[in-house]
Amino acid sequence: QGCTQKYIVKNYFYYYLFKFSAALGEEIFYITFLPFTYWNIDHSVSRRMIIVWSIVMYIGQVSKDILKWPRPLSPPVVKLERRTNAEYGMPSTHAMAATAISFSFFIATMNQYKYPFELGLVAAFVFSTLVCLSRLYTGMHTVLDVIGGALISAVLLVLLYPAWDTIDHLLLTSPFCPLFSIVVPLVLCYNYPKLDYYSPTRGDTTTILGAAAGATVGFWLNNQYAAPAYQSVQPGFPLVTSAMVFVLARFFIGIVVVLLTRWVMKSVVLGVLGYQYQFPIHDLEARRRLEVEVPYKFVTYSSVGFTATVIVPLLHELLGLM
């Protein structure tokens, strides 16, 4: 499952550029950038990105395990990552996520904020291109995997865009939203395509759907009982205002609370499941079982999504950071 070849880095600029770019398609990016937009830019922009991201990633992950196209052979390529090597290759979900997030952010903001259209388009293109190229550099995908992922994501964006506002309105106002947001993702996770061997795709999919479910319930709750959901947090992009100190304070306090929530919920849920199914919480094989992995990941990350959209804004208001 690890790297199968030794290698020597001859160009550290490309090495660190593409290692960093690859990280832009992983959990560490999702758990920082998506909440940042909610706390500091615009609620509606964040909601639309999360909706698109969850749908695109679910389709991408399921497609991998249905198509079962292998990753590039090593040798001849050198694989610079270990964990995702257990997954199939087609389509590249890094390419899908990068395309979906960058262009949904561009589309959602271009009519709300004043900035050059060409600049926004180039920024979205550069972001998604860097992530796509990183998958080739790290040896994790073929050119076809990357192109396929980007095209699938682009098609899904085109199909979802006309229904964007309708979906957003229903998720904010429908009395069935909390039930729908929890039950549908759980059903999808428990009925995820089965493989002959363990792959992290089911766990990653549960993480994504869980986070989106918790955030969606938070959006609905805020719209029902808190400030109007369509109200922007800031009158414009925070990086060009004098309120930078508030932006950074909101971000760092929020991230600390989110990470603390993840740690606490992970420990509690694993402890409960370990007691119920009689396994030590550090037993990796037991944690990979369906009846353990799905509730553990879903409850943990739905709590993270809910905390980011409800608890953290309340804390910001309490501390006078709004």
mmCIF file of C-alpha atoms in Angstrom, residues 88-212:
data_model
loop_
_atom_site.group_PDB
_atom_site.id
_atom_site.type_symbol
_atom_site.label_atom_id
_atom_site.label_comp_id
_atom_site.label_asym_id
_atom_site.label_seq_id
_atom_site.Cartn_x
_atom_site.Cartn_y
_atom_site.Cartn_z
ATOM 1 C CA TYR A 88 -9.285 2.913 -7.620
ATOM 2 C CA GLY A 89 -8.292 5.660 -10.023
ATOM 3 C CA MET A 90 -11.086 6.735 -12.356
ATOM 4 C CA PRO A 91 -12.274 9.470 -11.895
ATOM 5 C CA SER A 92 -9.857 11.604 -9.883
ATOM 6 C CA THR A 93 -11.919 12.957 -6.983
ATOM 7 C CA HIS A 94 -9.171 15.499 -6.287
ATOM 8 C CA ALA A 95 -9.787 16.900 -9.777
ATOM 9 C CA MET A 96 -13.549 16.754 -9.230
ATOM 10 C CA ALA A 97 -13.423 18.535 -5.871
ATOM 11 C CA ALA A 98 -11.004 21.213 -7.078
ATOM 12 C CA THR A 99 -13.119 21.956 -10.140
ATOM 13 C CA ALA A 100 -16.360 21.976 -8.161
ATOM 14 C CA ILE A 101 -15.142 24.167 -5.294
ATOM 15 C CA SER A 102 -13.180 26.693 -7.351
ATOM 16 C CA PHE A 103 -15.812 27.239 -10.023
ATOM 17 C CA SER A 104 -18.806 27.133 -7.669
ATOM 18 C CA PHE A 105 -17.049 29.794 -5.559
ATOM 19 C CA PHE A 106 -16.451 31.856 -8.708
ATOM 20 C CA ILE A 107 -20.029 31.484 -9.948
ATOM 21 C CA ALA A 108 -21.550 32.229 -6.531
ATOM 22 C CA THR A 109 -19.505 35.390 -5.975
ATOM 23 C CA MET A 110 -19.228 36.957 -9.435
ATOM 24 C CA ASN A 111 -22.658 38.657 -9.193
ATOM 25 C CA GLN A 112 -22.375 39.574 -5.516
ATOM 26 C CA TYR A 113 -18.933 41.185 -5.294
ATOM 27 C CA LYS A 114 -17.106 43.616 -7.510
ATOM 28 C CA TYR A 115 -13.965 42.087 -8.963
ATOM 29 C CA PRO A 116 -12.745 41.557 -12.539
ATOM 30 C CA PHE A 117 -14.560 38.645 -14.170
ATOM 31 C CA GLU A 118 -11.366 37.558 -15.932
ATOM 32 C CA LEU A 119 -9.442 37.517 -12.625
ATOM 33 C CA GLY A 120 -12.005 35.251 -10.976
ATOM 34 C CA LEU A 121 -12.082 32.916 -13.961
ATOM 35 C CA VAL A 122 -8.286 32.675 -14.113
ATOM 36 C CA ALA A 123 -8.062 32.073 -10.343
ATOM 37 C CA ALA A 124 -10.583 29.210 -10.541
ATOM 38 C CA PHE A 125 -8.787 27.725 -13.536
ATOM 39 C CA VAL A 126 -5.338 27.976 -11.920
ATOM 40 C CA PHE A 127 -6.556 26.447 -8.660
ATOM 41 C CA SER A 128 -8.212 23.462 -10.328
ATOM 42 C CA THR A 129 -5.308 23.007 -12.770
ATOM 43 C CA LEU A 130 -2.715 22.907 -9.975
ATOM 44 C CA VAL A 131 -4.671 20.231 -8.135
ATOM 45 C CA CYS A 132 -5.135 18.227 -11.339
ATOM 46 C CA LEU A 133 -1.431 18.417 -12.206
ATOM 47 C CA SER A 134 -0.509 17.404 -8.659
ATOM 48 C CA ARG A 135 -2.278 14.063 -9.168
ATOM 49 C CA LEU A 136 -0.049 13.366 -12.170
ATOM 50 C CA TYR A 137 3.123 14.517 -10.400
ATOM 51 C CA THR A 138 2.445 12.358 -7.335
ATOM 52 C CA GLY A 139 1.814 9.345 -9.570
ATOM 53 C CA MET A 140 -1.686 8.740 -8.230
ATOM 54 C CA HIS A 141 -3.658 9.213 -11.452
ATOM 55 C CA THR A 142 -3.384 8.954 -15.214
ATOM 56 C CA VAL A 143 -4.139 11.881 -17.521
ATOM 57 C CA LEU A 144 -7.457 10.210 -18.381
ATOM 58 C CA ASP A 145 -8.402 9.966 -14.672
ATOM 59 C CA VAL A 146 -7.785 13.681 -14.197
ATOM 60 C CA ILE A 147 -9.529 14.813 -17.388
ATOM 61 C CA GLY A 148 -12.461 12.520 -16.630
ATOM 62 C CA GLY A 149 -12.796 13.882 -13.088
ATOM 63 C CA ALA A 150 -12.671 17.521 -14.208
ATOM 64 C CA LEU A 151 -15.199 16.931 -17.014
ATOM 65 C CA ILE A 152 -17.627 15.040 -14.772
ATOM 66 C CA SER A 153 -17.443 17.841 -12.225
ATOM 67 C CA ALA A 154 -18.002 20.477 -14.899
ATOM 68 C CA VAL A 155 -21.057 18.622 -16.252
ATOM 69 C CA LEU A 156 -22.509 18.290 -12.757
ATOM 70 C CA LEU A 157 -21.980 22.013 -12.150
ATOM 71 C CA VAL A 158 -23.833 22.839 -15.369
ATOM 72 C CA LEU A 159 -26.700 20.500 -14.423
ATOM 73 C CA LEU A 160 -26.945 21.755 -10.830
ATOM 74 C CA TYR A 161 -26.664 25.472 -11.518
ATOM 75 C CA PRO A 162 -30.265 26.014 -12.769
ATOM 76 C CA ALA A 163 -31.591 24.336 -9.593
ATOM 77 C CA TRP A 164 -29.081 26.002 -7.254
ATOM 78 C CA ASP A 165 -31.436 28.597 -5.788
ATOM 79 C CA THR A 166 -34.354 26.162 -5.563
ATOM 80 C CA ILE A 167 -32.307 23.571 -3.677
ATOM 81 C CA ASP A 168 -30.909 26.231 -1.382
ATOM 82 C CA HIS A 169 -34.381 27.623 -0.636
ATOM 83 C CA LEU A 170 -35.810 24.178 0.143
ATOM 84 C CA LEU A 171 -32.923 23.281 2.441
ATOM 85 C CA LEU A 172 -33.452 26.528 4.361
ATOM 86 C CA THR A 173 -37.227 26.547 4.629
ATOM 87 C CA SER A 174 -38.619 23.018 4.318
ATOM 88 C CA PRO A 175 -39.731 21.502 7.650
ATOM 89 C CA PHE A 176 -38.459 18.155 6.342
ATOM 90 C CA CYS A 177 -34.914 19.434 5.774
ATOM 91 C CA PRO A 178 -33.335 18.102 9.021
ATOM 92 C CA LEU A 179 -34.822 14.633 8.534
ATOM 93 C CA PHE A 180 -33.932 14.550 4.832
ATOM 94 C CA SER A 181 -30.397 15.817 5.475
ATOM 95 C CA ILE A 182 -29.672 13.032 7.961
ATOM 96 C CA VAL A 183 -31.612 10.035 6.594
ATOM 97 C CA VAL A 184 -30.655 10.267 2.900
ATOM 98 C CA PRO A 185 -26.857 10.492 3.481
ATOM 99 C CA LEU A 186 -27.021 7.652 6.031
ATOM 100 C CA VAL A 187 -28.904 5.428 3.576
ATOM 101 C CA LEU A 188 -26.339 6.226 0.870
ATOM 102 C CA CYS A 189 -23.436 5.429 3.217
ATOM 103 C CA TYR A 190 -24.878 2.117 4.437
ATOM 104 C CA ASN A 191 -25.600 1.082 0.846
ATOM 105 C CA TYR A 192 -22.219 2.110 -0.529
ATOM 106 C CA PRO A 193 -20.875 -0.298 -3.226
ATOM 107 C CA LYS A 194 -19.106 -3.284 -1.644
ATOM 108 C CA LEU A 195 -15.540 -4.203 -2.604
ATOM 109 C CA ASP A 196 -13.551 -7.424 -2.243
ATOM 110 C CA TYR A 197 -11.012 -5.610 -0.064
ATOM 111 C CA TYR A 198 -11.035 -2.584 2.202
ATOM 112 C CA SER A 199 -10.771 0.823 0.565
ATOM 113 C CA PRO A 200 -10.958 4.210 2.324
ATOM 114 C CA THR A 201 -13.533 5.453 -0.219
ATOM 115 C CA ARG A 202 -16.546 4.462 1.920
ATOM 116 C CA GLY A 203 -15.080 6.141 4.987
ATOM 117 C CA ASP A 204 -14.156 9.277 3.030
ATOM 118 C CA THR A 205 -17.623 9.419 1.482
ATOM 119 C CA THR A 206 -19.236 9.075 4.910
ATOM 120 C CA THR A 207 -17.004 11.868 6.206
ATOM 121 C CA ILE A 208 -18.079 14.197 3.379
ATOM 122 C CA LEU A 209 -21.786 13.381 3.573
ATOM 123 C CA GLY A 210 -21.716 13.589 7.366
ATOM 124 C CA ALA A 211 -20.103 17.035 7.342
ATOM 125 C CA ALA A 212 -22.562 18.260 4.698
#
